[in-house]
Amino acid sequence: MQCDYHDAGACRSCTLMGRPHDEQLAGKQEHCRGLLGERPGLEWLPPVAGPESGFRNKAKMVVGGTADGPTLGILDEQGRGVDLRRCGIAAPGLTAALPALAAFVTRASLVPYEVPARRGELKHLILTESPAGELMLRFVLRSTESVVRIRKHLPALREQLPRLAVVSVNLQPEHKAVLEGPEEIVLTERQTLPMALGDVVLHLRPRSFFQTNTAVAAALYRQAREWVDELDPATVWDLYCGVGGFALHVAAPGRTVTGIETSAEAVASARLSAREAGLTGVDFAAGDATAFALAAREAPGLVVVNPPRRGIGPRLAGWLESSGAAHVVYSSCNAVTLARDLAAMPSLVPRRARVLDMFPQTRHYEVMVLLERAA
């Protein structure tokens, strides 16, 4: 993939930009195998590759410049806005909407936040596209000062962007490198963006996490479903379940599935998806994954873990090691912490592994491992 912004030195976020895609994927596979080591009985499945461009379903645009001339992209080293509206890794539906959003900033007199001067209101525009082409837009503001004007001009924006289904304001008043704040104000009647992945529909609320590569996320969930259905456990836990991606994909008649997630908002979305699908035997609860496991009276037949980059940590790894769970499906976005966690669970032996290229043009990737308790 070729990128004018990268070639000009305007943006270096994609550290592998310009390198052939198959070469990138081979390097990620080699990196992951090196970290996990050569293990007897471990089968490496072919890596999963999606499109090398236009794959991101979410654009997190820092707003710079002025209200009359806003930039949407990143900030340079001096805190000045760098416009990246034609970014090639963003889905075409996102880039097509950005000119209308830039015009909206001007129309609604939304003053971009100046990091060096610590003044202004609008910090970010976060835009997400569903597989059906619908959009969810979030304005990250310093205060509520601009909300009245956003409400006033929102009908005109929705006429320009008829695919715009969910709009919200997020308040992030602090001067620090944090994308969003704790308070969300939804401005539309609709509050969720349906993400249809095959026969499963996930509901995203503004603060929900979802994999940024829809095609590869679908492959990730399909792989988990195949492994779980092959093993056919009676009970499954989905720890760090988010909006229920793994739990809803592995649900099946006669199988009890429990999803645990710290975000009550994500749990509400997961419950909505389960209810709409008419699933029984699937339950979700808000709570800490490690605390939930440590307090449980007995272990399920299979545990799915999909932790953040820090991994599951020693307490949960120790519980899994000593539990009666026969299998674990570990989905990781950081093979370094995955390798560390596997070392803490020697009784759970890796049997299958698969690298998924969730983040082309970067060194990051997803890897999923099926663990089986040694006899």
CSV table of C-alpha atoms in Angstrom, one decimal:
chain,number,residue,atom,x,y,z
A,1,MET,CA,0.0,0.0,0.0
A,2,GLN,CA,1.2,3.5,-0.8
A,3,CYS,CA,0.4,6.5,1.3
A,4,ASP,CA,1.1,10.2,0.4
A,5,TYR,CA,1.0,11.3,4.0
A,6,HIS,CA,3.6,8.7,5.0
A,7,ASP,CA,5.8,9.5,2.0
A,8,ALA,CA,5.7,13.2,2.8
A,9,GLY,CA,6.5,12.5,6.5
A,10,ALA,CA,3.2,14.0,7.6
A,11,CYS,CA,2.2,10.9,9.4
A,12,ARG,CA,4.3,7.9,10.5
A,13,SER,CA,1.6,6.0,12.5
A,14,CYS,CA,1.7,3.1,10.1
A,15,THR,CA,5.2,1.8,10.8
A,16,LEU,CA,5.1,-0.9,8.1
A,17,MET,CA,3.7,1.4,5.4
A,18,GLY,CA,5.2,0.6,2.0
A,19,ARG,CA,6.2,-2.9,2.9
A,20,PRO,CA,4.4,-5.7,0.9
A,21,HIS,CA,1.4,-7.0,2.7
A,22,ASP,CA,2.4,-10.7,2.5
A,23,GLU,CA,5.9,-9.8,3.9
A,24,GLN,CA,4.2,-8.0,6.8
A,25,LEU,CA,2.1,-11.0,7.6
A,26,ALA,CA,5.0,-13.4,7.4
A,27,GLY,CA,6.9,-11.2,9.8
A,28,LYS,CA,4.1,-11.2,12.3
A,29,GLN,CA,3.8,-15.0,12.1
A,30,GLU,CA,7.5,-15.3,12.7
A,31,HIS,CA,7.4,-12.9,15.6
A,32,CYS,CA,4.5,-14.7,17.3
A,33,ARG,CA,6.1,-18.2,16.8
A,34,GLY,CA,9.3,-16.9,18.2
A,35,LEU,CA,7.6,-15.6,21.4
A,36,LEU,CA,5.5,-18.7,21.9
A,37,GLY,CA,8.4,-21.0,21.1
A,38,GLU,CA,8.4,-24.4,19.3
A,39,ARG,CA,6.0,-26.6,21.3
A,40,PRO,CA,5.3,-30.3,20.7
A,41,GLY,CA,1.8,-30.8,19.4
A,42,LEU,CA,1.1,-27.2,18.6
A,43,GLU,CA,-0.5,-26.7,15.2
A,44,TRP,CA,-0.1,-23.4,13.5
A,45,LEU,CA,-3.1,-22.6,11.3
A,46,PRO,CA,-2.6,-20.4,8.2
A,47,PRO,CA,-2.7,-16.7,9.2
A,48,VAL,CA,-5.8,-14.7,8.4
A,49,ALA,CA,-5.3,-11.6,6.2
A,50,GLY,CA,-8.0,-9.0,5.4
A,51,PRO,CA,-7.7,-6.0,3.1
A,52,GLU,CA,-4.5,-4.0,3.4
A,53,SER,CA,-6.3,-0.7,2.9
A,54,GLY,CA,-9.7,0.7,3.7
A,55,PHE,CA,-10.1,-1.7,6.6
A,56,ARG,CA,-10.6,0.5,9.7
A,57,ASN,CA,-14.2,0.8,10.8
A,58,LYS,CA,-13.4,3.7,13.2
A,59,ALA,CA,-11.7,7.0,12.6
A,60,LYS,CA,-10.4,8.9,15.6
A,61,MET,CA,-9.7,12.3,14.3
A,62,VAL,CA,-7.9,15.0,16.4
A,63,VAL,CA,-9.4,18.4,15.5
A,64,GLY,CA,-6.9,21.2,15.0
A,65,GLY,CA,-6.7,24.5,13.1
A,66,THR,CA,-9.5,26.9,13.6
A,67,ALA,CA,-13.3,26.8,13.5
A,68,ASP,CA,-13.2,28.4,10.0
A,69,GLY,CA,-10.4,26.1,8.8
A,70,PRO,CA,-10.4,22.9,10.8
A,71,THR,CA,-7.9,20.0,10.3
A,72,LEU,CA,-9.1,16.4,11.0
A,73,GLY,CA,-6.2,14.0,11.7
A,74,ILE,CA,-3.4,14.3,14.2
A,75,LEU,CA,-1.2,16.9,15.8
A,76,ASP,CA,2.4,17.5,15.0
A,77,GLU,CA,5.2,17.8,17.5
A,78,GLN,CA,4.3,21.5,18.1
A,79,GLY,CA,0.7,20.6,18.7
A,80,ARG,CA,-0.5,21.9,15.3
A,81,GLY,CA,-3.2,20.1,13.4
A,82,VAL,CA,-2.2,17.8,10.5
A,83,ASP,CA,-5.1,17.0,8.1
A,84,LEU,CA,-5.5,13.3,7.2
A,85,ARG,CA,-8.9,13.2,5.7
A,86,ARG,CA,-7.8,10.9,2.8
A,87,CYS,CA,-6.1,8.4,5.1
A,88,GLY,CA,-6.0,5.1,3.1
A,89,ILE,CA,-6.5,2.7,6.0
A,90,ALA,CA,-9.9,4.2,6.9
A,91,ALA,CA,-13.0,2.6,5.4
A,92,PRO,CA,-14.2,4.6,2.3
A,93,GLY,CA,-17.5,5.3,4.1
A,94,LEU,CA,-15.6,7.2,6.8
A,95,THR,CA,-13.4,9.3,4.5
A,96,ALA,CA,-16.5,10.2,2.4
A,97,ALA,CA,-18.2,11.6,5.5
A,98,LEU,CA,-15.2,13.7,6.7
A,99,PRO,CA,-15.7,16.8,4.5
A,100,ALA,CA,-19.3,17.2,5.8
A,101,LEU,CA,-18.0,16.9,9.3
A,102,ALA,CA,-15.3,19.6,8.7
A,103,ALA,CA,-18.0,21.9,7.3
A,104,PHE,CA,-20.1,21.2,10.4
A,105,VAL,CA,-17.3,22.3,12.6
A,106,THR,CA,-17.4,25.7,10.9
A,107,ARG,CA,-21.2,25.9,10.7
A,108,ALA,CA,-21.6,25.2,14.4
A,109,SER,CA,-18.6,27.4,15.4
A,110,LEU,CA,-16.9,24.6,17.2
A,111,VAL,CA,-13.5,26.0,18.3
A,112,PRO,CA,-10.8,23.3,18.1
A,113,TYR,CA,-8.8,22.7,21.3
A,114,GLU,CA,-5.3,24.1,21.2
A,115,VAL,CA,-3.1,21.8,23.2
A,116,PRO,CA,-0.2,24.3,23.6
A,117,ALA,CA,-2.4,27.1,24.7
A,118,ARG,CA,-4.9,24.9,26.6
A,119,ARG,CA,-7.9,26.7,25.1
A,120,GLY,CA,-10.8,25.8,22.8
A,121,GLU,CA,-13.6,23.2,23.0
A,122,LEU,CA,-13.6,20.5,20.3
A,123,LYS,CA,-10.9,17.8,20.9
A,124,HIS,CA,-11.8,14.9,18.7
A,125,LEU,CA,-14.3,13.5,16.2
A,126,ILE,CA,-14.8,9.8,16.5
A,127,LEU,CA,-16.6,8.2,13.6
A,128,THR,CA,-17.6,4.5,13.4
A,129,GLU,CA,-19.1,2.6,10.4
A,130,SER,CA,-21.2,-0.5,10.6
A,131,PRO,CA,-21.1,-3.3,8.0
A,132,ALA,CA,-24.4,-2.0,6.7
A,133,GLY,CA,-22.8,1.5,6.2
A,134,GLU,CA,-24.5,3.3,9.1
A,135,LEU,CA,-22.4,5.8,11.0
A,136,MET,CA,-22.0,6.7,14.7
A,137,LEU,CA,-20.4,10.1,15.4
A,138,ARG,CA,-19.0,11.3,18.7
A,139,PHE,CA,-17.9,14.9,19.5
A,140,VAL,CA,-15.3,14.9,22.3
A,141,LEU,CA,-15.6,18.3,23.9
A,142,ARG,CA,-13.9,20.1,26.8
A,143,SER,CA,-17.3,21.3,28.2
A,144,THR,CA,-21.0,21.6,27.3
A,145,GLU,CA,-20.5,25.1,25.9
A,146,SER,CA,-21.0,23.9,22.3
A,147,VAL,CA,-23.8,21.4,22.8
A,148,VAL,CA,-26.6,23.8,22.1
A,149,ARG,CA,-25.1,24.7,18.7
A,150,ILE,CA,-24.4,21.1,17.9
A,151,ARG,CA,-28.1,20.2,18.6
A,152,LYS,CA,-29.2,23.2,16.5
A,153,HIS,CA,-27.3,22.2,13.4
A,154,LEU,CA,-27.5,18.5,13.7
A,155,PRO,CA,-30.7,18.1,11.5
A,156,ALA,CA,-28.8,19.7,8.6
A,157,LEU,CA,-25.9,17.4,9.1
A,158,ARG,CA,-28.1,14.3,9.1
A,159,GLU,CA,-29.6,15.5,5.9
A,160,GLN,CA,-26.1,15.6,4.4
A,161,LEU,CA,-25.2,12.3,5.9
A,162,PRO,CA,-28.4,10.2,5.9
A,163,ARG,CA,-26.3,7.2,7.1
A,164,LEU,CA,-25.7,9.0,10.4
A,165,ALA,CA,-27.6,6.9,12.9
A,166,VAL,CA,-26.1,7.7,16.3
A,167,VAL,CA,-24.6,11.0,17.5
A,168,SER,CA,-23.3,11.8,21.0
A,169,VAL,CA,-21.1,14.3,22.9
A,170,ASN,CA,-18.4,13.1,25.1
A,171,LEU,CA,-17.0,15.4,27.8
A,172,GLN,CA,-13.3,15.3,28.4
A,173,PRO,CA,-12.4,18.5,30.4
A,174,GLU,CA,-8.9,17.5,31.5
A,175,HIS,CA,-5.7,18.6,29.7
A,176,LYS,CA,-4.1,15.2,29.2
A,177,ALA,CA,-3.5,12.6,26.5
A,178,VAL,CA,-6.8,10.8,27.1
A,179,LEU,CA,-9.2,10.2,24.2
A,180,GLU,CA,-12.5,10.5,26.0
A,181,GLY,CA,-14.0,11.4,29.4
A,182,PRO,CA,-16.5,9.6,31.6
A,183,GLU,CA,-19.7,11.5,30.6
A,184,GLU,CA,-21.6,10.8,27.4
A,185,ILE,CA,-24.7,12.8,26.1
A,186,VAL,CA,-26.6,11.0,23.3
A,187,LEU,CA,-28.2,13.4,20.9
A,188,THR,CA,-30.2,11.0,18.8
A,189,GLU,CA,-33.1,8.7,19.4
A,190,ARG,CA,-31.0,5.7,18.5
A,191,GLN,CA,-28.4,4.8,21.0
A,192,THR,CA,-26.7,1.8,19.4
A,193,LEU,CA,-25.1,1.0,16.1
A,194,PRO,CA,-25.8,-2.6,15.0
A,195,MET,CA,-22.7,-4.5,13.8
A,196,ALA,CA,-23.9,-7.5,11.9
A,197,LEU,CA,-21.2,-10.2,11.6
A,198,GLY,CA,-22.7,-13.2,9.8
A,199,ASP,CA,-25.7,-14.4,11.9
A,200,VAL,CA,-24.7,-12.4,15.0
A,201,VAL,CA,-25.7,-8.8,15.5
A,202,LEU,CA,-23.6,-6.9,18.1
A,203,HIS,CA,-24.8,-3.5,19.4
A,204,LEU,CA,-22.3,-0.7,19.9
A,205,ARG,CA,-23.0,2.2,22.2
A,206,PRO,CA,-20.8,5.3,21.9
A,207,ARG,CA,-18.4,4.1,24.6
A,208,SER,CA,-18.3,0.4,23.6
A,209,PHE,CA,-15.1,-1.3,22.4
A,210,PHE,CA,-15.1,-3.1,19.1
A,211,GLN,CA,-12.3,-4.5,17.0
A,212,THR,CA,-11.3,-1.9,14.4
A,213,ASN,CA,-11.1,-4.4,11.5
A,214,THR,CA,-14.6,-5.8,10.8
A,215,ALA,CA,-13.6,-8.4,8.3
A,216,VAL,CA,-10.8,-9.9,10.5
A,217,ALA,CA,-13.0,-9.6,13.6
A,218,ALA,CA,-15.6,-11.7,11.9
A,219,ALA,CA,-12.9,-14.3,11.1
A,220,LEU,CA,-11.8,-14.2,14.8
A,221,TYR,CA,-15.2,-15.0,16.0
A,222,ARG,CA,-15.8,-17.7,13.4
A,223,GLN,CA,-12.6,-19.4,14.5
A,224,ALA,CA,-13.6,-19.3,18.1
A,225,ARG,CA,-17.0,-20.8,17.3
A,226,GLU,CA,-15.4,-23.6,15.3
A,227,TRP,CA,-13.1,-24.6,18.2
A,228,VAL,CA,-15.8,-24.4,20.8
A,229,ASP,CA,-18.4,-26.3,18.8
A,230,GLU,CA,-15.8,-29.0,18.1
A,231,LEU,CA,-15.2,-29.4,21.8
A,232,ASP,CA,-18.9,-28.9,22.7
A,233,PRO,CA,-18.5,-27.9,26.4
A,234,ALA,CA,-21.7,-27.7,28.5
A,235,THR,CA,-20.5,-24.4,30.1
A,236,VAL,CA,-18.5,-21.5,28.8
A,237,TRP,CA,-17.2,-18.3,30.3
A,238,ASP,CA,-16.4,-15.3,28.1
A,239,LEU,CA,-14.1,-13.1,30.3
A,240,TYR,CA,-13.5,-9.5,29.2
A,241,CYS,CA,-16.5,-10.1,27.0
A,242,GLY,CA,-17.1,-6.5,25.8
A,243,VAL,CA,-20.4,-6.3,23.8
A,244,GLY,CA,-20.5,-10.1,23.8
A,245,GLY,CA,-18.7,-11.0,20.5
A,246,PHE,CA,-17.3,-14.3,21.6
A,247,ALA,CA,-20.2,-15.3,23.9
A,248,LEU,CA,-22.9,-14.7,21.3
A,249,HIS,CA,-20.9,-16.6,18.6
A,250,VAL,CA,-20.4,-19.7,20.8
A,251,ALA,CA,-23.9,-19.8,22.2
A,252,ALA,CA,-25.7,-23.0,21.3
A,253,PRO,CA,-28.7,-25.1,22.4
A,254,GLY,CA,-27.9,-26.9,25.7
A,255,ARG,CA,-24.9,-24.8,26.4
A,256,THR,CA,-24.7,-22.2,29.2
A,257,VAL,CA,-22.6,-19.2,28.4
A,258,THR,CA,-21.7,-16.4,30.8
A,259,GLY,CA,-20.0,-13.1,29.8
A,260,ILE,CA,-18.2,-10.9,32.2
A,261,GLU,CA,-17.2,-7.3,31.5
A,262,THR,CA,-16.4,-4.2,33.6
A,263,SER,CA,-18.4,-1.9,31.4
A,264,ALA,CA,-22.1,-1.9,32.4
A,265,GLU,CA,-22.8,-0.1,29.1
A,266,ALA,CA,-21.2,-3.0,27.1
A,267,VAL,CA,-23.1,-5.5,29.2
A,268,ALA,CA,-26.4,-3.8,28.3
A,269,SER,CA,-25.5,-4.0,24.6
A,270,ALA,CA,-24.6,-7.7,24.9
A,271,ARG,CA,-27.9,-8.4,26.7
A,272,LEU,CA,-29.8,-6.5,23.9
A,273,SER,CA,-28.1,-8.6,21.2
A,274,ALA,CA,-28.9,-11.9,23.1
A,275,ARG,CA,-32.5,-10.8,23.6
A,276,GLU,CA,-33.0,-9.9,19.9
A,277,ALA,CA,-31.5,-13.2,18.8
A,278,GLY,CA,-33.8,-15.1,21.1
A,279,LEU,CA,-30.9,-16.9,22.8
A,280,THR,CA,-31.4,-18.8,26.0
A,281,GLY,CA,-28.7,-20.0,28.3
A,282,VAL,CA,-26.7,-16.8,27.7
A,283,ASP,CA,-26.1,-14.3,30.5
A,284,PHE,CA,-24.0,-11.3,31.0
A,285,ALA,CA,-22.9,-9.4,34.1
A,286,ALA,CA,-20.8,-6.3,34.9
A,287,GLY,CA,-17.8,-7.1,37.0
A,288,ASP,CA,-14.0,-7.7,37.1
A,289,ALA,CA,-13.0,-10.9,35.3
A,290,THR,CA,-10.4,-12.0,37.8
A,291,ALA,CA,-12.7,-11.3,40.8
A,292,PHE,CA,-15.5,-13.2,39.1
A,293,ALA,CA,-13.3,-16.3,38.6
A,294,LEU,CA,-11.8,-16.2,42.1
A,295,ALA,CA,-15.2,-16.1,43.6
A,296,ALA,CA,-16.7,-18.9,41.5
A,297,ARG,CA,-17.6,-22.2,43.2
A,298,GLU,CA,-16.7,-24.2,40.2
A,299,ALA,CA,-15.0,-23.8,36.8
A,300,PRO,CA,-16.7,-24.1,33.4
A,301,GLY,CA,-15.7,-26.6,30.8
A,302,LEU,CA,-14.2,-23.9,28.7
A,303,VAL,CA,-13.0,-20.3,29.3
A,304,VAL,CA,-12.6,-17.6,26.6
A,305,VAL,CA,-10.3,-14.7,27.5
A,306,ASN,CA,-9.9,-11.6,25.4
A,307,PRO,CA,-7.9,-9.2,27.6
A,308,PRO,CA,-6.4,-5.8,26.8
A,309,ARG,CA,-2.8,-5.5,25.9
A,310,ARG,CA,-1.6,-6.1,29.5
A,311,GLY,CA,-2.9,-9.7,29.4
A,312,ILE,CA,-4.8,-11.6,32.1
A,313,GLY,CA,-2.2,-11.2,34.8
A,314,PRO,CA,-0.8,-13.6,37.4
A,315,ARG,CA,-4.0,-13.9,39.5
A,316,LEU,CA,-6.3,-15.0,36.7
A,317,ALA,CA,-3.5,-17.1,35.1
A,318,GLY,CA,-3.0,-18.8,38.5
A,319,TRP,CA,-6.7,-19.5,38.9
A,320,LEU,CA,-6.9,-20.9,35.4
A,321,GLU,CA,-3.9,-23.1,36.1
A,322,SER,CA,-5.4,-24.6,39.2
A,323,SER,CA,-9.0,-24.7,38.0
A,324,GLY,CA,-10.9,-27.6,36.5
A,325,ALA,CA,-11.4,-25.9,33.1
A,326,ALA,CA,-10.5,-28.4,30.4
A,327,HIS,CA,-9.9,-25.8,27.7
A,328,VAL,CA,-9.1,-22.1,27.3
A,329,VAL,CA,-9.4,-20.0,24.1
A,330,TYR,CA,-7.0,-17.1,24.6
A,331,SER,CA,-7.4,-14.2,22.1
A,332,SER,CA,-4.6,-11.7,22.4
A,333,CYS,CA,-3.6,-8.4,20.9
A,334,ASN,CA,-0.1,-8.6,22.5
A,335,ALA,CA,1.8,-11.8,22.0
A,336,VAL,CA,4.4,-10.7,24.6
A,337,THR,CA,1.9,-10.7,27.5
A,338,LEU,CA,0.3,-13.9,26.0
A,339,ALA,CA,3.7,-15.7,26.2
A,340,ARG,CA,4.1,-14.5,29.8
A,341,ASP,CA,0.6,-15.7,30.8
A,342,LEU,CA,1.1,-19.1,29.1
A,343,ALA,CA,4.3,-19.6,31.1
A,344,ALA,CA,2.2,-19.1,34.3
A,345,MET,CA,-0.3,-21.9,33.1
A,346,PRO,CA,2.0,-24.9,32.3
A,347,SER,CA,-0.9,-27.3,32.8
A,348,LEU,CA,-2.8,-25.7,29.9
A,349,VAL,CA,-1.0,-26.8,26.8
A,350,PRO,CA,-1.3,-24.8,23.5
A,351,ARG,CA,-2.7,-27.1,20.8
A,352,ARG,CA,-3.6,-24.7,18.0
A,353,ALA,CA,-2.7,-21.1,17.2
A,354,ARG,CA,-3.6,-18.6,14.5
A,355,VAL,CA,-2.3,-15.1,13.7
A,356,LEU,CA,-4.9,-12.7,12.5
A,357,ASP,CA,-3.8,-9.5,10.7
A,358,MET,CA,-6.1,-7.1,12.6
A,359,PHE,CA,-3.8,-4.1,12.1
A,360,PRO,CA,-2.2,-4.1,8.6
A,361,GLN,CA,0.6,-1.5,8.0
A,362,THR,CA,1.6,-1.8,11.7
A,363,ARG,CA,3.6,-4.4,13.7
A,364,HIS,CA,0.5,-5.2,15.8
A,365,TYR,CA,-1.7,-8.3,15.2
A,366,GLU,CA,-4.2,-10.6,17.0
A,367,VAL,CA,-3.4,-14.2,17.9
A,368,MET,CA,-5.7,-16.8,19.2
A,369,VAL,CA,-4.6,-19.9,20.9
A,370,LEU,CA,-6.5,-23.0,22.0
A,371,LEU,CA,-5.2,-24.4,25.2
A,372,GLU,CA,-6.0,-27.9,26.5
A,373,ARG,CA,-5.4,-29.2,30.0
A,374,ALA,CA,-2.6,-31.8,30.1
A,375,ALA,CA,-3.7,-35.3,31.1
